[in-house]
CSV table of N, CA and C and ligand atoms in Angstrom, one decimal:
chain,number,residue,atom,x,y,z
A,56,MET,N,-39.1,-110.4,-52.3
A,56,MET,CA,-37.9,-110.3,-51.4
A,56,MET,C,-37.1,-108.9,-51.6
A,57,SER,N,-36.8,-108.3,-50.5
A,57,SER,CA,-36.1,-107.0,-50.6
A,57,SER,C,-34.6,-107.2,-50.9
A,58,GLY,N,-34.1,-106.1,-51.5
A,58,GLY,CA,-32.6,-106.2,-51.7
A,58,GLY,C,-31.7,-106.5,-50.5
A,59,LEU,N,-32.2,-106.1,-49.3
A,59,LEU,CA,-31.4,-106.3,-48.1
A,59,LEU,C,-31.5,-107.7,-47.8
A,60,ASN,N,-32.7,-108.4,-47.9
A,60,ASN,CA,-32.8,-109.8,-47.6
A,60,ASN,C,-31.8,-110.7,-48.5
A,61,GLU,N,-31.8,-110.2,-49.8
A,61,GLU,CA,-30.9,-110.9,-50.7
A,61,GLU,C,-29.5,-110.8,-50.3
A,62,LEU,N,-29.0,-109.6,-49.9
A,62,LEU,CA,-27.7,-109.4,-49.4
A,62,LEU,C,-27.4,-110.3,-48.2
A,63,TYR,N,-28.3,-110.3,-47.3
A,63,TYR,CA,-28.2,-111.1,-46.1
A,63,TYR,C,-28.0,-112.6,-46.5
A,64,GLN,N,-28.9,-113.1,-47.4
A,64,GLN,CA,-28.8,-114.5,-47.8
A,64,GLN,C,-27.4,-114.8,-48.4
A,65,GLU,N,-26.9,-113.9,-49.2
A,65,GLU,CA,-25.6,-114.1,-49.8
A,65,GLU,C,-24.5,-114.2,-48.8
A,66,LEU,N,-24.6,-113.3,-47.7
A,66,LEU,CA,-23.7,-113.3,-46.7
A,66,LEU,C,-23.7,-114.6,-45.9
A,67,ILE,N,-24.9,-115.2,-45.7
A,67,ILE,CA,-25.0,-116.5,-44.9
A,67,ILE,C,-24.3,-117.6,-45.8
A,68,LEU,N,-24.7,-117.6,-47.1
A,68,LEU,CA,-24.2,-118.6,-48.0
A,68,LEU,C,-22.7,-118.5,-48.1
A,69,ASP,N,-22.2,-117.3,-48.1
A,69,ASP,CA,-20.7,-117.1,-48.2
A,69,ASP,C,-20.0,-117.6,-47.0
A,70,HIS,N,-20.5,-117.2,-45.8
A,70,HIS,CA,-19.9,-117.7,-44.5
A,70,HIS,C,-20.0,-119.2,-44.4
A,71,ASN,N,-21.1,-119.8,-44.9
A,71,ASN,CA,-21.2,-121.2,-44.9
A,71,ASN,C,-20.2,-121.9,-45.8
A,72,LYS,N,-20.0,-121.4,-47.0
A,72,LYS,CA,-19.1,-121.9,-47.9
A,72,LYS,C,-17.7,-121.7,-47.5
A,73,ASN,N,-17.3,-120.5,-47.1
A,73,ASN,CA,-16.0,-120.1,-46.8
A,73,ASN,C,-15.9,-119.6,-45.3
A,74,PRO,N,-16.1,-120.5,-44.4
A,74,PRO,CA,-16.2,-120.1,-42.9
A,74,PRO,C,-14.9,-119.3,-42.5
A,75,ARG,N,-15.0,-118.3,-41.9
A,75,ARG,CA,-13.8,-117.5,-41.4
A,75,ARG,C,-13.3,-118.1,-40.1
A,76,ASN,N,-12.0,-118.1,-39.8
A,76,ASN,CA,-11.4,-118.6,-38.6
A,76,ASN,C,-11.8,-120.1,-38.4
A,77,PHE,N,-11.9,-120.8,-39.5
A,77,PHE,CA,-12.2,-122.2,-39.4
A,77,PHE,C,-10.9,-122.9,-39.2
A,78,LYS,N,-10.5,-123.0,-38.0
A,78,LYS,CA,-9.1,-123.6,-37.7
A,78,LYS,C,-9.1,-124.0,-36.3
A,79,LYS,N,-8.2,-125.0,-36.0
A,79,LYS,CA,-8.0,-125.4,-34.6
A,79,LYS,C,-6.8,-124.6,-34.1
A,80,ILE,N,-7.0,-124.1,-32.9
A,80,ILE,CA,-5.8,-123.4,-32.3
A,80,ILE,C,-5.1,-124.3,-31.4
A,81,GLU,N,-3.9,-124.7,-31.7
A,81,GLU,CA,-3.0,-125.6,-30.8
A,81,GLU,C,-2.8,-124.8,-29.5
A,82,ASN,N,-2.8,-125.4,-28.4
A,82,ASN,CA,-2.5,-124.8,-27.1
A,82,ASN,C,-3.5,-123.7,-26.8
A,83,ALA,N,-4.7,-123.8,-27.2
A,83,ALA,CA,-5.7,-122.8,-26.9
A,83,ALA,C,-5.9,-122.6,-25.4
A,84,ASP,N,-6.1,-121.4,-24.9
A,84,ASP,CA,-6.3,-121.1,-23.5
A,84,ASP,C,-7.7,-121.7,-23.1
A,85,LYS,N,-8.6,-121.6,-24.0
A,85,LYS,CA,-10.0,-122.1,-23.7
A,85,LYS,C,-10.5,-122.9,-24.8
A,86,LEU,N,-11.2,-124.0,-24.5
A,86,LEU,CA,-11.8,-124.8,-25.6
A,86,LEU,C,-13.2,-125.2,-25.1
A,87,VAL,N,-14.1,-125.1,-26.0
A,87,VAL,CA,-15.5,-125.4,-25.6
A,87,VAL,C,-16.2,-126.1,-26.8
A,88,GLU,N,-16.9,-127.1,-26.4
A,88,GLU,CA,-17.7,-127.9,-27.4
A,88,GLU,C,-19.1,-127.5,-27.3
A,89,GLY,N,-19.7,-127.1,-28.5
A,89,GLY,CA,-21.1,-126.7,-28.5
A,89,GLY,C,-21.9,-127.8,-29.3
A,90,TYR,N,-23.0,-128.2,-28.8
A,90,TYR,CA,-23.7,-129.3,-29.4
A,90,TYR,C,-25.2,-129.0,-29.5
A,91,ASN,N,-25.8,-129.1,-30.6
A,91,ASN,CA,-27.2,-128.8,-30.7
A,91,ASN,C,-27.9,-130.2,-31.2
A,92,PRO,N,-28.3,-131.0,-30.3
A,92,PRO,CA,-28.8,-132.3,-30.7
A,92,PRO,C,-30.0,-132.3,-31.6
A,93,LEU,N,-30.8,-131.3,-31.5
A,93,LEU,CA,-32.0,-131.1,-32.3
A,93,LEU,C,-31.7,-131.1,-33.8
A,94,CYS,N,-30.5,-130.6,-34.2
A,94,CYS,CA,-30.2,-130.4,-35.6
A,94,CYS,C,-28.9,-131.2,-35.9
A,95,GLY,N,-28.2,-131.6,-34.9
A,95,GLY,CA,-26.9,-132.3,-35.1
A,95,GLY,C,-25.7,-131.3,-35.3
A,96,ASP,N,-25.9,-130.0,-35.0
A,96,ASP,CA,-24.8,-129.1,-35.1
A,96,ASP,C,-23.8,-129.4,-33.9
A,97,HIS,N,-22.6,-129.5,-34.4
A,97,HIS,CA,-21.5,-129.8,-33.3
A,97,HIS,C,-20.2,-129.1,-33.7
A,98,TYR,N,-19.8,-128.2,-32.8
A,98,TYR,CA,-18.6,-127.4,-33.1
A,98,TYR,C,-17.7,-127.3,-31.8
A,99,THR,N,-16.4,-127.1,-32.1
A,99,THR,CA,-15.5,-126.9,-31.0
A,99,THR,C,-15.0,-125.5,-31.2
A,100,ILE,N,-14.9,-124.7,-30.2
A,100,ILE,CA,-14.5,-123.3,-30.3
A,100,ILE,C,-13.2,-123.1,-29.5
A,101,TYR,N,-12.2,-122.6,-30.1
A,101,TYR,CA,-10.9,-122.4,-29.5
A,101,TYR,C,-10.7,-120.9,-29.2
A,102,LEU,N,-10.1,-120.6,-28.0
A,102,LEU,CA,-9.9,-119.2,-27.7
A,102,LEU,C,-8.5,-119.0,-27.1
A,103,ASN,N,-7.8,-117.9,-27.6
A,103,ASN,CA,-6.7,-117.5,-27.0
A,103,ASN,C,-6.8,-116.1,-26.4
A,104,MET,N,-6.7,-116.0,-25.1
A,104,MET,CA,-6.9,-114.7,-24.4
A,104,MET,C,-5.6,-114.1,-24.1
A,105,ASP,N,-5.7,-112.7,-24.1
A,105,ASP,CA,-4.6,-111.9,-23.5
A,105,ASP,C,-5.3,-111.1,-22.4
A,106,GLY,N,-5.3,-111.6,-21.2
A,106,GLY,CA,-6.0,-111.0,-20.2
A,106,GLY,C,-7.5,-111.1,-20.5
A,107,ASP,N,-8.2,-109.9,-20.6
A,107,ASP,CA,-9.6,-110.0,-21.0
A,107,ASP,C,-9.9,-109.9,-22.4
A,108,LEU,N,-8.9,-109.7,-23.2
A,108,LEU,CA,-9.0,-109.6,-24.7
A,108,LEU,C,-8.9,-110.9,-25.4
A,109,ILE,N,-9.9,-111.1,-26.4
A,109,ILE,CA,-9.9,-112.3,-27.2
A,109,ILE,C,-8.9,-112.1,-28.3
A,110,LYS,N,-7.7,-112.6,-28.1
A,110,LYS,CA,-6.6,-112.4,-29.0
A,110,LYS,C,-6.9,-113.2,-30.3
A,111,ASP,N,-7.2,-114.4,-30.2
A,111,ASP,CA,-7.5,-115.2,-31.4
A,111,ASP,C,-8.7,-116.2,-31.0
A,112,ILE,N,-9.4,-116.6,-32.1
A,112,ILE,CA,-10.5,-117.5,-32.0
A,112,ILE,C,-10.6,-118.3,-33.2
A,113,GLY,N,-10.9,-119.6,-33.1
A,113,GLY,CA,-11.1,-120.5,-34.2
A,113,GLY,C,-12.2,-121.5,-33.8
A,114,PHE,N,-12.7,-122.1,-34.9
A,114,PHE,CA,-13.7,-123.0,-34.6
A,114,PHE,C,-13.6,-124.2,-35.6
A,115,GLN,N,-14.0,-125.4,-35.2
A,115,GLN,CA,-14.0,-126.6,-36.1
A,115,GLN,C,-15.3,-127.3,-35.8
A,116,GLY,N,-15.7,-128.2,-36.8
A,116,GLY,CA,-16.9,-128.9,-36.6
A,116,GLY,C,-17.8,-128.9,-37.8
A,117,ALA,N,-19.0,-129.4,-37.6
A,117,ALA,CA,-19.9,-129.5,-38.7
A,117,ALA,C,-21.3,-129.3,-38.3
A,118,GLY,N,-22.2,-128.8,-39.2
A,118,GLY,CA,-23.6,-128.6,-38.9
A,118,GLY,C,-24.2,-128.0,-40.1
A,119,CYS,N,-25.4,-127.5,-39.8
A,119,CYS,CA,-26.2,-126.9,-41.0
A,119,CYS,C,-25.7,-125.6,-41.4
A,120,ALA,N,-26.1,-125.1,-42.5
A,120,ALA,CA,-25.5,-123.8,-43.0
A,120,ALA,C,-25.8,-122.7,-42.1
A,121,ILE,N,-26.9,-122.6,-41.4
A,121,ILE,CA,-27.1,-121.5,-40.5
A,121,ILE,C,-26.2,-121.6,-39.3
A,122,SER,N,-26.0,-122.8,-38.7
A,122,SER,CA,-25.1,-122.9,-37.6
A,122,SER,C,-23.6,-122.5,-37.9
A,123,LYS,N,-23.2,-123.0,-39.1
A,123,LYS,CA,-21.8,-122.8,-39.5
A,123,LYS,C,-21.6,-121.3,-39.9
A,124,ALA,N,-22.6,-120.6,-40.6
A,124,ALA,CA,-22.4,-119.2,-40.9
A,124,ALA,C,-22.5,-118.4,-39.7
A,125,SER,N,-23.3,-118.7,-38.8
A,125,SER,CA,-23.3,-118.0,-37.5
A,125,SER,C,-22.1,-118.2,-36.7
A,126,ALA,N,-21.5,-119.3,-36.6
A,126,ALA,CA,-20.2,-119.5,-35.9
A,126,ALA,C,-19.1,-118.7,-36.7
A,127,SER,N,-19.1,-118.7,-37.9
A,127,SER,CA,-18.1,-117.9,-38.7
A,127,SER,C,-18.3,-116.4,-38.5
A,128,MET,N,-19.5,-115.9,-38.5
A,128,MET,CA,-19.7,-114.5,-38.2
A,128,MET,C,-19.4,-114.1,-36.7
A,129,MET,N,-19.7,-115.1,-35.8
A,129,MET,CA,-19.4,-114.8,-34.5
A,129,MET,C,-17.9,-114.6,-34.3
A,130,THR,N,-17.1,-115.5,-34.9
A,130,THR,CA,-15.6,-115.4,-34.7
A,130,THR,C,-15.1,-114.1,-35.2
A,131,THR,N,-15.6,-113.6,-36.4
A,131,THR,CA,-15.1,-112.4,-36.9
A,131,THR,C,-15.6,-111.2,-36.1
A,132,ALA,N,-16.7,-111.3,-35.5
A,132,ALA,CA,-17.3,-110.2,-34.6
A,132,ALA,C,-16.5,-110.1,-33.4
A,133,VAL,N,-16.0,-111.2,-32.7
A,133,VAL,CA,-15.4,-111.1,-31.4
A,133,VAL,C,-13.9,-111.1,-31.4
A,134,LYS,N,-13.3,-111.4,-32.5
A,134,LYS,CA,-11.8,-111.4,-32.5
A,134,LYS,C,-11.3,-110.1,-32.3
A,135,GLY,N,-10.5,-109.9,-31.2
A,135,GLY,CA,-9.9,-108.6,-30.9
A,135,GLY,C,-10.7,-107.8,-30.0
A,136,VAL,N,-11.9,-108.2,-29.5
A,136,VAL,CA,-12.6,-107.4,-28.6
A,136,VAL,C,-12.5,-108.0,-27.1
A,137,THR,N,-12.9,-107.2,-26.2
A,137,THR,CA,-12.8,-107.7,-24.8
A,137,THR,C,-13.9,-108.7,-24.5
A,138,LYS,N,-13.7,-109.5,-23.3
A,138,LYS,CA,-14.7,-110.4,-22.9
A,138,LYS,C,-16.1,-109.6,-22.7
A,139,LYS,N,-16.0,-108.4,-22.1
A,139,LYS,CA,-17.2,-107.6,-21.9
A,139,LYS,C,-18.0,-107.2,-23.2
A,140,GLU,N,-17.1,-106.8,-24.1
A,140,GLU,CA,-17.7,-106.4,-25.4
A,140,GLU,C,-18.3,-107.6,-26.1
A,141,ALA,N,-17.7,-108.8,-26.0
A,141,ALA,CA,-18.2,-110.0,-26.6
A,141,ALA,C,-19.5,-110.4,-26.0
A,142,GLU,N,-19.6,-110.3,-24.7
A,142,GLU,CA,-20.8,-110.6,-23.9
A,142,GLU,C,-21.9,-109.7,-24.3
A,143,GLU,N,-21.6,-108.4,-24.5
A,143,GLU,CA,-22.6,-107.5,-25.0
A,143,GLU,C,-23.2,-107.8,-26.4
A,144,LEU,N,-22.2,-108.2,-27.3
A,144,LEU,CA,-22.7,-108.7,-28.6
A,144,LEU,C,-23.6,-109.9,-28.6
A,145,PHE,N,-23.2,-110.8,-27.6
A,145,PHE,CA,-24.0,-112.0,-27.4
A,145,PHE,C,-25.4,-111.6,-27.1
A,146,THR,N,-25.5,-110.7,-26.1
A,146,THR,CA,-26.8,-110.3,-25.5
A,146,THR,C,-27.6,-109.7,-26.7
A,147,LYS,N,-27.0,-108.8,-27.5
A,147,LYS,CA,-27.8,-108.2,-28.6
A,147,LYS,C,-28.1,-109.2,-29.6
A,148,PHE,N,-27.2,-110.1,-30.0
A,148,PHE,CA,-27.5,-111.1,-31.0
A,148,PHE,C,-28.6,-112.0,-30.6
A,149,HIS,N,-28.6,-112.4,-29.3
A,149,HIS,CA,-29.6,-113.4,-28.8
A,149,HIS,C,-31.0,-112.6,-28.8
A,150,ALA,N,-31.0,-111.4,-28.4
A,150,ALA,CA,-32.2,-110.6,-28.4
A,150,ALA,C,-32.8,-110.5,-29.8
A,151,LEU,N,-31.9,-110.4,-30.8
A,151,LEU,CA,-32.3,-110.3,-32.2
A,151,LEU,C,-33.0,-111.6,-32.7
A,152,VAL,N,-32.3,-112.8,-32.5
A,152,VAL,CA,-32.9,-114.0,-33.1
A,152,VAL,C,-34.0,-114.5,-32.2
A,153,THR,N,-34.2,-114.1,-31.0
A,153,THR,CA,-35.3,-114.6,-30.2
A,153,THR,C,-36.4,-113.6,-30.1
A,154,ARG,N,-36.3,-112.4,-30.9
A,154,ARG,CA,-37.3,-111.4,-30.8
A,154,ARG,C,-38.7,-111.9,-31.2
A,155,ASP,N,-39.7,-111.2,-30.8
A,155,ASP,CA,-41.1,-111.5,-31.3
A,155,ASP,C,-41.2,-110.9,-32.6
A,156,VAL,N,-41.3,-111.7,-33.7
A,156,VAL,CA,-41.4,-111.2,-35.1
A,156,VAL,C,-42.6,-110.3,-35.3
A,157,HIS,N,-43.7,-110.6,-34.5
A,157,HIS,CA,-44.9,-109.9,-34.8
A,157,HIS,C,-44.8,-108.4,-34.2
A,158,ASP,N,-43.9,-108.2,-33.4
A,158,ASP,CA,-43.6,-106.9,-32.8
A,158,ASP,C,-42.3,-106.5,-33.6
A,159,ASN,N,-42.5,-106.2,-34.8
A,159,ASN,CA,-41.4,-106.0,-35.8
A,159,ASN,C,-40.4,-104.9,-35.5
A,160,ASN,N,-39.6,-105.0,-34.5
A,160,ASN,CA,-38.6,-104.0,-34.2
A,160,ASN,C,-37.3,-104.4,-34.9
A,161,GLU,N,-37.1,-103.7,-36.0
A,161,GLU,CA,-35.9,-104.0,-36.8
A,161,GLU,C,-34.7,-103.1,-36.4
A,162,ALA,N,-34.9,-102.3,-35.4
A,162,ALA,CA,-33.9,-101.3,-35.1
A,162,ALA,C,-32.5,-101.8,-34.8
A,163,ASN,N,-32.4,-103.0,-34.2
A,163,ASN,CA,-31.1,-103.5,-33.8
A,163,ASN,C,-30.4,-104.2,-34.9
A,164,ILE,N,-31.0,-104.4,-36.1
A,164,ILE,CA,-30.4,-105.3,-37.1
A,164,ILE,C,-29.2,-104.6,-37.7
A,165,GLU,N,-29.4,-103.3,-38.0
A,165,GLU,CA,-28.2,-102.6,-38.7
A,165,GLU,C,-27.1,-102.4,-37.6
A,166,GLU,N,-27.5,-102.2,-36.4
A,166,GLU,CA,-26.5,-101.9,-35.4
A,166,GLU,C,-25.5,-103.1,-35.3
A,167,LEU,N,-25.9,-104.3,-35.6
A,167,LEU,CA,-25.1,-105.5,-35.4
A,167,LEU,C,-24.3,-105.9,-36.7
A,168,GLY,N,-24.4,-105.0,-37.7
A,168,GLY,CA,-23.6,-105.3,-38.9
A,168,GLY,C,-23.9,-106.6,-39.6
A,169,CYS,N,-22.9,-107.3,-39.9
A,169,CYS,CA,-23.1,-108.6,-40.7
A,169,CYS,C,-23.9,-109.6,-39.9
A,170,LEU,N,-23.8,-109.5,-38.5
A,170,LEU,CA,-24.5,-110.4,-37.6
A,170,LEU,C,-26.1,-110.3,-37.9
A,171,GLY,N,-26.5,-109.1,-38.3
A,171,GLY,CA,-27.9,-108.8,-38.6
A,171,GLY,C,-28.4,-109.7,-39.7
A,172,ALA,N,-27.5,-110.4,-40.5
A,172,ALA,CA,-27.9,-111.2,-41.6
A,172,ALA,C,-28.8,-112.3,-41.1
A,173,LEU,N,-28.6,-112.7,-39.8
A,173,LEU,CA,-29.3,-113.9,-39.2
A,173,LEU,C,-30.6,-113.5,-38.6
A,174,ALA,N,-31.0,-112.2,-38.8
A,174,ALA,CA,-32.2,-111.7,-38.1
A,174,ALA,C,-33.5,-112.5,-38.4
A,175,GLY,N,-33.5,-113.0,-39.7
A,175,GLY,CA,-34.7,-113.8,-40.2
A,175,GLY,C,-34.9,-115.0,-39.5
A,176,VAL,N,-33.9,-115.6,-38.8
A,176,VAL,CA,-34.0,-116.8,-38.1
A,176,VAL,C,-35.1,-116.7,-37.0
A,177,ALA,N,-35.4,-115.5,-36.5
A,177,ALA,CA,-36.4,-115.4,-35.5
A,177,ALA,C,-37.8,-115.9,-36.0
A,178,GLU,N,-38.0,-115.9,-37.3
A,178,GLU,CA,-39.2,-116.3,-37.8
A,178,GLU,C,-39.3,-117.9,-37.9
A,179,PHE,N,-38.2,-118.5,-37.6
A,179,PHE,CA,-38.2,-120.1,-37.6
A,179,PHE,C,-37.6,-120.7,-36.4
A,180,PRO,N,-38.5,-120.8,-35.3
A,180,PRO,CA,-38.2,-121.2,-34.0
A,180,PRO,C,-37.2,-122.4,-34.0
A,181,ALA,N,-37.4,-123.4,-34.9
A,181,ALA,CA,-36.5,-124.5,-34.9
A,181,ALA,C,-35.1,-124.2,-35.2
A,182,ARG,N,-34.8,-123.1,-35.9
A,182,ARG,CA,-33.5,-122.8,-36.3
A,182,ARG,C,-32.8,-121.8,-35.4
A,183,ILE,N,-33.5,-121.3,-34.4
A,183,ILE,CA,-32.9,-120.3,-33.4
A,183,ILE,C,-31.7,-120.9,-32.7
A,184,LYS,N,-31.8,-122.2,-32.3
A,184,LYS,CA,-30.7,-122.8,-31.7
A,184,LYS,C,-29.5,-123.0,-32.6
A,185,CYS,N,-29.8,-123.2,-33.9
A,185,CYS,CA,-28.7,-123.3,-34.8
A,185,CYS,C,-27.9,-122.1,-34.9
A,186,ALA,N,-28.6,-120.9,-34.9
A,186,ALA,CA,-28.0,-119.6,-35.0
A,186,ALA,C,-27.3,-119.2,-33.7
A,187,SER,N,-27.8,-119.7,-32.6
A,187,SER,CA,-27.2,-119.2,-31.3
A,187,SER,C,-26.2,-120.1,-30.7
A,188,LEU,N,-26.1,-121.3,-31.3
A,188,LEU,CA,-25.2,-122.3,-30.7
A,188,LEU,C,-23.8,-121.8,-30.5
A,189,ALA,N,-23.2,-121.2,-31.5
A,189,ALA,CA,-21.7,-120.8,-31.4
A,189,ALA,C,-21.7,-119.7,-30.3
A,190,TRP,N,-22.7,-118.9,-30.2
A,190,TRP,CA,-22.7,-117.8,-29.1
A,190,TRP,C,-22.8,-118.4,-27.8
A,191,HIS,N,-23.7,-119.4,-27.6
A,191,HIS,CA,-23.7,-120.0,-26.3
A,191,HIS,C,-22.4,-120.7,-25.9
A,192,ALA,N,-21.8,-121.3,-26.9
A,192,ALA,CA,-20.5,-121.9,-26.7
A,192,ALA,C,-19.4,-120.9,-26.3
A,193,LEU,N,-19.4,-119.8,-27.0
A,193,LEU,CA,-18.5,-118.7,-26.7
A,193,LEU,C,-18.7,-118.2,-25.2
A,194,HIS,N,-20.0,-118.0,-24.9
A,194,HIS,CA,-20.4,-117.5,-23.6
A,194,HIS,C,-19.8,-118.5,-22.5
A,195,GLY,N,-20.1,-119.8,-22.8
A,195,GLY,CA,-19.6,-120.9,-21.9
A,195,GLY,C,-18.1,-120.8,-21.8
A,196,ALA,N,-17.4,-120.6,-22.9
A,196,ALA,CA,-15.9,-120.6,-22.9
A,196,ALA,C,-15.4,-119.4,-22.0
A,197,LEU,N,-16.1,-118.2,-22.3
A,197,LEU,CA,-15.6,-117.0,-21.6
A,197,LEU,C,-15.8,-117.1,-20.1
A,198,ASN,N,-16.7,-118.0,-19.7
A,198,ASN,CA,-17.1,-118.1,-18.3
A,198,ASN,C,-16.7,-119.4,-17.6
A,199,SER,N,-15.8,-120.1,-18.3
A,199,SER,CA,-15.3,-121.3,-17.7
A,199,SER,C,-13.8,-121.2,-17.5
A,200,GLU,N,-13.2,-122.0,-16.7
A,200,GLU,CA,-11.8,-122.0,-16.4
A,200,GLU,C,-11.0,-122.4,-17.7
A,201,ASP,N,-11.2,-123.5,-18.3
A,201,ASP,CA,-10.4,-123.8,-19.5
A,201,ASP,C,-11.2,-124.6,-20.5
A,202,LYS,N,-11.9,-125.7,-20.0
A,202,LYS,CA,-12.6,-126.5,-21.0
A,202,LYS,C,-14.1,-126.6,-20.6
A,203,ALA,N,-14.9,-126.7,-21.5
A,203,ALA,CA,-16.4,-126.7,-21.2
A,203,ALA,C,-17.1,-127.4,-22.4
A,204,VAL,N,-18.2,-128.0,-22.0
A,204,VAL,CA,-19.1,-128.6,-23.0
A,204,VAL,C,-20.5,-127.9,-22.9
A,205,VAL,N,-21.0,-127.3,-24.0
A,205,VAL,CA,-22.3,-126.6,-23.9
A,205,VAL,C,-23.2,-127.3,-24.8
A,206,SER,N,-24.4,-127.8,-24.4
A,206,SER,CA,-25.4,-128.4,-25.2
A,206,SER,C,-26.6,-127.5,-25.1
A,207,THR,N,-27.3,-127.2,-26.2
A,207,THR,CA,-28.5,-126.4,-26.3
A,207,THR,C,-29.6,-127.1,-25.5
A,208,GLU,N,-29.5,-128.4,-25.2
A,208,GLU,CA,-30.5,-129.1,-24.4
A,208,GLU,C,-30.3,-129.2,-22.9
A,209,ASP,N,-29.1,-128.7,-22.5
A,209,ASP,CA,-28.8,-128.7,-21.1
A,209,ASP,C,-29.7,-127.8,-20.2
A,210,SER,N,-30.2,-126.7,-20.8
A,210,SER,CA,-31.0,-125.8,-20.1
A,210,SER,C,-32.0,-125.3,-21.0
A,211,LYS,N,-32.7,-124.3,-20.6
A,211,LYS,CA,-33.8,-123.7,-21.5
A,211,LYS,C,-33.2,-122.8,-22.5
A,212,MET,N,-32.0,-122.8,-22.8
A,212,MET,CA,-31.4,-121.8,-23.7
A,212,MET,C,-32.0,-121.9,-25.1
A,213,ASP,N,-32.1,-120.8,-25.7
A,213,ASP,CA,-32.6,-120.7,-27.1
A,213,ASP,C,-31.3,-120.6,-28.0
B,1631,ZN,ZN1,-28.6,-126.5,-37.2
C-alpha cells in the first residue's frame, strides 16, 4: 500500500469518527433526506442559503463509514461556496467514484483535495452509492424548493 493510500484511509477513518458539520440546523432553508436502501445509509442534510451561496450546511443520520465520511467531506467542501461551484464539485466527485478503474486516470484525484480520499471506492461498485449518497442529496436539495427525499434506488443514479 502506498503512503498516499494510507493517508487517504486515515482521512476516511477520521471523518467517520469525527464527522464535520454533524448537526441539525434549526429553521434550515432546505432539508433533504438521502437514503441508500442497499446499505441502509440514511442521512438528512440541512442547508442555509444566502441567495446562491451555501451559508451553512449540516447533516444528521447514520450509515456505514464510507457514507458518513463522504457526507462529512462533502459538507466541508461546499460550505461557503456557490450553488454552481457545489454542482461542479458534485460532477467531478461523481466522475471520480464512477470512473473506469481499468482506465487508470488519476489526474482528478489531487484536484479534489480531501474528496480524493474516496477515489478507491470506484474499485468497489457496491460502495459507490455509499460514497455518492450525500452528494446526490445535496444536488436534490439545491434543485428543490425546500424539502426533498432522495433515494439511490429512485433512479439509475450511482
Ligand atoms: Zn453504505
